PDB file of C-alpha atoms in Angstrom:
ATOM      1  CA  MET L   1     -16.361 -21.031  14.805  1.00 86.00           C
ATOM      2  CA  GLN L   2     -19.334 -20.914  12.451  1.00 92.00           C
ATOM      3  CA  CYS L   3     -20.233 -18.536   9.633  1.00 93.00           C
ATOM      4  CA  THR L   4     -22.832 -16.016  10.732  1.00 93.00           C
ATOM      5  CA  GLN L   5     -24.575 -16.305   7.353  1.00 92.00           C
ATOM      6  CA  CYS L   6     -24.684 -19.999   6.346  1.00 95.00           C
ATOM      7  CA  LYS L   7     -23.577 -21.651   9.646  1.00 94.00           C
ATOM      8  CA  SER L   8     -20.725 -23.506   7.910  1.00 95.00           C
ATOM      9  CA  ASP L   9     -17.660 -24.330   9.994  1.00 94.00           C
ATOM     10  CA  ASN L  10     -15.399 -24.017   6.926  1.00 96.00           C
ATOM     11  CA  VAL L  11     -14.034 -20.606   7.962  1.00 96.00           C
ATOM     12  CA  GLN L  12     -10.583 -18.999   8.173  1.00 96.00           C
ATOM     13  CA  ARG L  13      -9.209 -15.827   9.683  1.00 96.00           C
ATOM     14  CA  LEU L  14      -8.496 -13.059   7.183  1.00 96.00           C
ATOM     15  CA  ALA L  15      -4.900 -12.883   8.438  1.00 96.00           C
ATOM     16  CA  VAL L  16      -4.353 -16.555   7.521  1.00 96.00           C
ATOM     17  CA  LEU L  17      -5.886 -16.111   4.057  1.00 95.00           C
ATOM     18  CA  TYR L  18      -3.745 -13.046   3.440  1.00 95.00           C
ATOM     19  CA  GLU L  19      -0.506 -14.768   4.487  1.00 94.00           C
ATOM     20  CA  ALA L  20      -1.272 -17.980   2.582  1.00 94.00           C
ATOM     21  CA  GLY L  21      -2.110 -16.161  -0.646  1.00 93.00           C
ATOM     22  CA  THR L  22       0.771 -13.673  -0.699  1.00 92.00           C
ATOM     23  CA  GLN L  23       4.233 -14.635  -1.934  1.00 92.00           C
ATOM     24  CA  ASN L  24       7.312 -12.458  -2.214  1.00 91.00           C
ATOM     25  CA  ILE L  25       9.240 -13.042  -5.425  1.00 90.00           C
ATOM     26  CA  LYS L  26      12.973 -12.532  -5.910  1.00 92.00           C
ATOM     27  CA  THR L  27      14.674 -13.892  -9.018  1.00 91.00           C
ATOM     28  CA  THR L  28      17.998 -13.382 -10.739  1.00 91.00           C
ATOM     29  CA  SER L  29      18.770 -14.302 -14.325  1.00 90.00           C
ATOM     30  CA  SER L  30      21.935 -13.962 -16.352  1.00 88.00           C
ATOM     31  CA  THR L  31      22.521 -13.903 -20.085  1.00 87.00           C
ATOM     32  CA  PHE L  32      25.551 -13.885 -22.324  1.00 82.00           C
ATOM     33  CA  GLY L  33      25.824 -12.981 -25.980  1.00 80.00           C
ATOM     34  CA  ALA L  34      28.339 -12.659 -28.788  1.00 76.00           C
ATOM     35  CA  GLY L  35      28.070 -10.878 -32.099  1.00 75.00           C
ATOM     36  CA  ILE L  36      29.925 -10.424 -35.351  1.00 74.00           C
ATOM     37  CA  GLY L  37      29.252  -7.455 -37.584  1.00 69.00           C
ATOM     38  CA  SER L  38      31.331  -4.396 -38.130  1.00 73.00           C
ATOM     39  CA  GLY L  39      33.325  -5.607 -35.153  1.00 71.00           C
ATOM     40  CA  TYR L  40      33.412  -8.405 -32.666  1.00 77.00           C
ATOM     41  CA  GLY L  41      31.341  -8.104 -29.544  1.00 78.00           C
ATOM     42  CA  LEU L  42      30.717  -9.919 -26.335  1.00 81.00           C
ATOM     43  CA  GLY L  43      28.225  -8.987 -23.703  1.00 83.00           C
ATOM     44  CA  SER L  44      26.498 -10.199 -20.603  1.00 85.00           C
ATOM     45  CA  ALA L  45      23.742  -8.965 -18.359  1.00 88.00           C
ATOM     46  CA  THR L  46      22.186  -9.831 -15.032  1.00 89.00           C
ATOM     47  CA  THR L  47      18.578  -9.059 -14.234  1.00 90.00           C
ATOM     48  CA  ASN L  48      17.083  -8.962 -10.754  1.00 91.00           C
ATOM     49  CA  THR L  49      13.338  -9.098 -10.315  1.00 90.00           C
ATOM     50  CA  ARG L  50      11.476  -8.482  -7.079  1.00 92.00           C
ATOM     51  CA  GLY L  51       7.804  -8.250  -6.379  1.00 92.00           C
ATOM     52  CA  THR L  52       4.750  -9.764  -4.788  1.00 91.00           C
ATOM     53  CA  SER L  53       2.331 -12.314  -6.163  1.00 92.00           C
ATOM     54  CA  GLN L  54      -1.090 -12.326  -4.570  1.00 93.00           C
ATOM     55  CA  SER L  55      -4.256 -14.333  -5.078  1.00 94.00           C
ATOM     56  CA  TYR L  56      -7.590 -12.599  -5.475  1.00 94.00           C
ATOM     57  CA  LEU L  57      -8.711 -13.973  -2.103  1.00 94.00           C
ATOM     58  CA  ALA L  58      -5.542 -12.703  -0.391  1.00 95.00           C
ATOM     59  CA  LYS L  59      -6.142  -9.275  -1.897  1.00 94.00           C
ATOM     60  CA  LYS L  60      -9.722  -9.370  -0.620  1.00 93.00           C
ATOM     61  CA  ALA L  61      -8.453 -10.394   2.838  1.00 95.00           C
ATOM     62  CA  ALA L  62      -5.688  -7.747   2.996  1.00 95.00           C
ATOM     63  CA  PRO L  63      -5.286  -5.747   6.205  1.00 96.00           C
ATOM     64  CA  PRO L  64      -6.187  -2.066   6.284  1.00 96.00           C
ATOM     65  CA  GLN L  65      -3.345   0.215   5.238  1.00 95.00           C
ATOM     66  CA  LYS L  66      -1.901   3.200   7.007  1.00 96.00           C
ATOM     67  CA  VAL L  67      -1.955   6.460   5.068  1.00 93.00           C
ATOM     68  CA  SER L  68       1.504   7.235   3.669  1.00 93.00           C
ATOM     69  CA  TYR L  69       3.484  10.349   4.583  1.00 90.00           C
ATOM     70  CA  ILE L  70       5.333  10.259   1.223  1.00 90.00           C
ATOM     71  CA  PRO L  71       3.017  12.766  -0.562  1.00 88.00           C
ATOM     72  CA  ILE L  72       4.106  15.408   1.948  1.00 87.00           C
ATOM     73  CA  ALA L  73       7.578  15.347   0.371  1.00 86.00           C
ATOM     74  CA  GLY L  74       5.919  15.900  -3.005  1.00 83.00           C
ATOM     75  CA  PHE L  75       4.065  18.928  -1.693  1.00 80.00           C
ATOM     76  CA  ILE L  76       7.242  20.375  -0.199  1.00 80.00           C
ATOM     77  CA  PHE L  77       9.356  19.793  -3.319  1.00 80.00           C
ATOM     78  CA  GLY L  78       6.477  21.102  -5.432  1.00 75.00           C
ATOM     79  CA  GLY L  79       6.498  24.242  -3.323  1.00 72.00           C
ATOM     80  CA  PHE L  80      10.075  24.849  -4.396  1.00 72.00           C
ATOM     81  CA  LEU L  81       9.890  23.639  -8.010  1.00 71.00           C
ATOM     82  CA  VAL L  82       6.508  24.828  -9.339  1.00 68.00           C
ATOM     83  CA  PRO L  83       6.992  28.546  -8.545  1.00 61.00           C
ATOM     84  CA  ASN L  84       9.888  28.574 -11.016  1.00 65.00           C
ATOM     85  CA  PHE L  85       7.298  28.150 -13.779  1.00 65.00           C
ATOM     86  CA  PHE L  86       5.011  30.861 -12.401  1.00 61.00           C
ATOM     87  CA  GLN L  87       7.344  33.768 -11.739  1.00 62.00           C
ATOM     88  CA  SER L  88       4.623  36.220 -10.676  1.00 61.00           C
ATOM     89  CA  PHE L  89       3.076  33.842  -8.103  1.00 63.00           C
ATOM     90  CA  ASN L  90       6.186  32.547  -6.333  1.00 70.00           C
ATOM     91  CA  VAL L  91       5.224  33.269  -2.723  1.00 75.00           C
ATOM     92  CA  PHE L  92       1.543  32.490  -3.213  1.00 76.00           C
ATOM     93  CA  VAL L  93       2.209  29.143  -4.915  1.00 74.00           C
ATOM     94  CA  MET L  94       4.791  28.185  -2.306  1.00 77.00           C
ATOM     95  CA  LEU L  95       2.321  28.941   0.476  1.00 81.00           C
ATOM     96  CA  LEU L  96      -0.350  26.837  -1.226  1.00 82.00           C
ATOM     97  CA  PHE L  97       1.968  23.835  -1.478  1.00 80.00           C
ATOM     98  CA  PHE L  98       3.169  24.184   2.110  1.00 86.00           C
ATOM     99  CA  ALA L  99      -0.415  24.585   3.355  1.00 89.00           C
ATOM    100  CA  ALA L 100      -1.372  21.429   1.450  1.00 88.00           C
ATOM    101  CA  ALA L 101       1.578  19.598   3.052  1.00 89.00           C
ATOM    102  CA  ILE L 102       0.479  20.685   6.539  1.00 92.00           C
ATOM    103  CA  ILE L 103      -3.181  19.783   5.940  1.00 93.00           C
ATOM    104  CA  TYR L 104      -2.278  16.390   4.485  1.00 93.00           C
ATOM    105  CA  GLY L 105       0.200  15.768   7.314  1.00 92.00           C
ATOM    106  CA  VAL L 106      -2.405  16.493   9.981  1.00 95.00           C
ATOM    107  CA  TYR L 107      -4.937  14.263   8.204  1.00 95.00           C
ATOM    108  CA  THR L 108      -2.380  11.454   7.881  1.00 95.00           C
ATOM    109  CA  TYR L 109      -1.315  11.706  11.523  1.00 96.00           C
ATOM    110  CA  LYS L 110      -4.911  11.656  12.785  1.00 96.00           C
ATOM    111  CA  HIS L 111      -5.876   8.726  10.547  1.00 96.00           C
ATOM    112  CA  ASN L 112      -2.839   6.628  11.488  1.00 96.00           C
ATOM    113  CA  LYS L 113      -3.202   7.421  15.200  1.00 97.00           C
ATOM    114  CA  ASN L 114      -6.983   7.301  15.664  1.00 97.00           C
ATOM    115  CA  LYS L 115      -8.648   5.425  12.800  1.00 97.00           C
ATOM    116  CA  TYR L 116      -6.078   2.817  11.776  1.00 97.00           C
ATOM    117  CA  PRO L 117      -5.641   0.952  15.115  1.00 97.00           C
ATOM    118  CA  PRO L 118      -9.341   0.011  15.497  1.00 97.00           C
ATOM    119  CA  LEU L 119      -9.519  -0.957  11.802  1.00 96.00           C
ATOM    120  CA  TYR L 120      -6.496  -3.225  12.233  1.00 97.00           C
ATOM    121  CA  GLN L 121      -7.864  -4.780  15.438  1.00 97.00           C
ATOM    122  CA  SER L 122     -11.164  -5.452  13.677  1.00 96.00           C
ATOM    123  CA  TRP L 123      -9.252  -7.079  10.789  1.00 97.00           C
ATOM    124  CA  LEU L 124      -7.447  -9.362  13.252  1.00 96.00           C
ATOM    125  CA  ARG L 125     -10.850 -10.549  14.532  1.00 96.00           C
ATOM    126  CA  SER L 126     -12.353 -11.006  11.048  1.00 97.00           C
ATOM    127  CA  TRP L 127     -13.188 -14.328   9.418  1.00 96.00           C
ATOM    128  CA  HIS L 128     -13.977 -15.511   5.886  1.00 96.00           C
ATOM    129  CA  CYS L 129     -16.444 -18.294   5.135  1.00 95.00           C
ATOM    130  CA  ASN L 130     -15.032 -20.554   2.434  1.00 94.00           C
ATOM    131  CA  LYS L 131     -18.529 -21.818   1.601  1.00 95.00           C
ATOM    132  CA  CYS L 132     -20.557 -18.616   1.042  1.00 95.00           C
ATOM    133  CA  GLY L 133     -17.770 -15.964   0.955  1.00 92.00           C
ATOM    134  CA  THR L 134     -19.114 -13.898   3.855  1.00 93.00           C
ATOM    135  CA  ILE L 135     -16.610 -11.843   5.827  1.00 95.00           C
ATOM    136  CA  TYR L 136     -17.573 -11.198   9.425  1.00 95.00           C
ATOM    137  CA  THR L 137     -16.002  -9.973  12.654  1.00 94.00           C
ATOM    138  CA  THR L 138     -16.261 -11.696  16.016  1.00 90.00           C
TER     139      THR L 138
END
């Protein structure tokens, strides 16, 4: 495989770059302390940390993302909570929030069903040139 721009053979698939540059982090630390003041005290704590560390190149090579359905829950809960602050617009405000939830849900469904699959397939066929930085699809 050669870069379409500079003809270098120093190329990698985006999926490989993404996997190589992304690490999941999970750490646990414990501490213990004692104190003397107005009374005696002992204490301990445990801290768990989780997250992801990602290189700039891995972020650049990331796959396309599906649109999340989570905001729909926000629209629905908002439809119940916000009208409490606007007593004279209860039904109208509720209808606006529920309409927004339906519109966003339809958009999300269509994007995830129709637009996301070809974007993901294109990403699977995409390459990065390590010499000139070009990203191209085969």
